[in-house]
Amino acid sequence: MNQDNAALIQRFYSAFQQLDAETMASCYAADVRFSDPVFTDLRGENAADMWRMLTRRAKDFSLTFDRIQADQEQGSAQWVATYVFTQTGNTVVNRIDARFKFAEGKIVEHRDQFDMWRWASQALGIKGRLLGWAPPVQNAIRGQAAKSLAQFQAARE
């Protein structure tokens, strides 16, 4: 295990627990690539802004993480975020598997994986349970997330 890269993952999620997006962003390389089932391809400052948006909007948020592993080039962790999805008021418990790539003491790639249908079932209620598996619904979720990020970024300028 590479202790420096393991410590970097620890720092990232400890900051996330405190809703400290600036410390999270400082763990990333300037040209980081982030993806998950909702934000499928964010690069650089867009990835940092996603965390800024999510931490500022977090409601009744808690996070746990474990199973950190890291070597010189890559790493992984598992984390669970619990929060209220503000658009519906529903509580979400999202279990995520994270994969990282490192270079020069920073995260250069971060890929989160979770069950989109399970997330939609919790966040959207009955509509998500019935239709959250369907590509049009998942694409609508992605579109709304991208729109929210663009609005957040525009408001900061």
Coordinates of C-alpha atoms in Angstrom, one line a residue:
M1 CA 0.0 0.0 0.0
N2 CA 1.2 3.5 -0.9
Q3 CA 0.7 5.5 2.3
D4 CA 0.8 8.9 0.5
N5 CA -1.9 8.0 -1.9
A6 CA -4.0 6.3 0.8
A7 CA -3.6 9.5 2.9
L8 CA -4.8 11.5 -0.1
I9 CA -8.0 9.5 -0.4
Q10 CA -8.5 9.8 3.4
R11 CA -8.0 13.6 3.2
F12 CA -10.5 13.8 0.3
Y13 CA -13.3 11.9 2.2
S14 CA -12.5 13.5 5.5
A15 CA -13.0 16.9 3.8
F16 CA -16.2 15.6 2.2
Q17 CA -17.5 14.7 5.7
Q18 CA -17.0 18.3 6.7
L19 CA -18.5 19.6 3.4
D20 CA -15.2 21.2 2.6
A21 CA -15.1 21.3 -1.1
E22 CA -12.0 23.5 -1.4
T23 CA -9.9 20.8 0.4
M24 CA -11.5 18.2 -1.8
A25 CA -10.6 20.2 -4.9
S26 CA -7.0 20.6 -3.7
C27 CA -6.7 16.8 -3.8
Y28 CA -7.3 16.9 -7.6
A29 CA -4.8 17.7 -10.3
A30 CA -5.8 20.7 -12.4
D31 CA -6.8 18.5 -15.3
V32 CA -8.6 15.8 -13.3
R33 CA -11.2 13.6 -15.0
F34 CA -14.3 12.7 -12.9
S35 CA -17.2 10.4 -13.8
D36 CA -20.1 8.7 -12.2
P37 CA -23.5 7.6 -13.5
V38 CA -24.9 11.1 -13.3
F39 CA -21.9 13.3 -14.1
T40 CA -20.4 11.2 -16.9
D41 CA -17.4 13.2 -17.9
L42 CA -16.3 16.2 -15.9
R43 CA -12.8 17.6 -16.3
G44 CA -10.7 20.1 -14.3
E45 CA -12.5 22.9 -12.6
N46 CA -15.9 21.4 -13.6
A47 CA -15.2 18.4 -11.3
A48 CA -14.2 20.7 -8.5
D49 CA -17.3 22.9 -9.1
M50 CA -19.5 19.8 -8.9
W51 CA -18.3 19.1 -5.4
R52 CA -18.7 22.8 -4.5
M53 CA -22.3 22.7 -5.7
L54 CA -23.1 19.4 -3.9
T55 CA -21.5 20.4 -0.6
R56 CA -23.3 23.8 -0.6
R57 CA -26.6 22.3 -1.3
A58 CA -26.2 19.3 1.1
K59 CA -29.1 18.8 3.5
D60 CA -29.1 16.4 6.4
F61 CA -25.8 15.1 5.0
S62 CA -23.5 12.4 6.5
L63 CA -20.8 10.3 4.9
T64 CA -18.9 7.2 5.9
F65 CA -16.0 5.7 4.0
D66 CA -13.7 2.7 4.3
R67 CA -11.8 0.0 2.4
I68 CA -9.2 2.5 1.2
Q69 CA -6.5 0.8 -0.9
A70 CA -3.8 2.6 -2.9
D71 CA -0.6 1.8 -4.7
Q72 CA 1.7 4.2 -6.6
E73 CA -0.6 4.6 -9.6
Q74 CA -4.2 3.7 -8.5
G75 CA -6.5 3.3 -5.5
S76 CA -10.0 2.6 -4.4
A77 CA -12.5 3.2 -1.6
Q78 CA -16.0 2.6 -0.7
W79 CA -18.3 5.3 0.7
V80 CA -21.8 5.9 1.7
A81 CA -23.6 9.3 1.5
T82 CA -26.8 9.8 3.3
Y83 CA -28.7 13.0 2.5
V84 CA -32.1 14.6 1.7
F85 CA -32.6 15.0 -2.1
T86 CA -33.8 18.6 -2.1
Q87 CA -36.0 18.4 -5.2
T88 CA -38.3 15.8 -3.6
G89 CA -37.5 15.8 0.1
N90 CA -36.7 12.1 0.0
T91 CA -33.8 10.6 2.0
V92 CA -31.1 8.9 -0.1
V93 CA -28.5 6.4 1.1
N94 CA -26.1 6.0 -1.8
R95 CA -23.4 3.3 -1.7
I96 CA -20.5 4.1 -4.0
D97 CA -17.4 2.3 -5.2
A98 CA -14.6 4.8 -6.0
R99 CA -11.6 4.2 -8.2
F100 CA -8.7 6.6 -8.5
K101 CA -5.6 7.2 -10.5
F102 CA -2.7 9.3 -9.2
A103 CA 0.2 11.3 -10.5
E104 CA 2.6 13.7 -8.7
G105 CA 0.7 13.5 -5.4
K106 CA -2.7 14.3 -6.8
I107 CA -5.8 12.5 -8.0
V108 CA -5.8 12.6 -11.9
E109 CA -8.8 10.4 -12.4
H110 CA -11.8 9.7 -10.1
R111 CA -14.5 7.3 -11.2
D112 CA -17.5 6.6 -8.9
Q113 CA -19.9 3.7 -9.5
F114 CA -23.3 3.2 -8.0
D115 CA -26.7 1.7 -8.9
M116 CA -28.5 4.5 -10.8
W117 CA -31.9 2.7 -10.5
R118 CA -31.5 2.3 -6.8
W119 CA -30.5 6.0 -6.4
A120 CA -33.5 7.1 -8.6
S121 CA -35.8 4.9 -6.6
Q122 CA -34.8 6.7 -3.4
A123 CA -34.5 10.2 -4.7
L124 CA -37.5 10.3 -7.0
G125 CA -39.9 7.9 -5.2
I126 CA -42.4 5.9 -7.1
K127 CA -41.4 7.4 -10.5
G128 CA -37.8 6.4 -9.9
R129 CA -38.8 2.9 -8.7
L130 CA -40.9 2.3 -11.8
L131 CA -38.8 4.1 -14.5
G132 CA -35.4 4.8 -13.0
W133 CA -33.9 1.9 -15.0
A134 CA -35.0 3.4 -18.3
P135 CA -32.5 5.3 -20.4
P136 CA -34.8 8.3 -21.0
V137 CA -35.2 8.8 -17.3
Q138 CA -31.5 8.4 -16.6
N139 CA -30.7 10.8 -19.4
A140 CA -33.2 13.3 -17.9
I141 CA -31.5 13.0 -14.5
R142 CA -28.1 13.6 -16.2
G143 CA -29.5 16.6 -18.1
Q144 CA -30.9 18.2 -15.0
A145 CA -27.6 17.6 -13.1
A146 CA -25.7 19.3 -15.9
K147 CA -28.1 22.2 -16.0
S148 CA -27.8 22.6 -12.2
L149 CA -24.0 22.6 -12.5
A150 CA -24.1 25.2 -15.2
Q151 CA -26.4 27.4 -13.2
F152 CA -24.2 27.1 -10.1
Q153 CA -21.1 28.1 -12.2
A154 CA -22.9 31.0 -13.8
A155 CA -24.0 32.3 -10.4
R156 CA -20.4 32.2 -9.1
E157 CA -19.1 34.4 -12.0

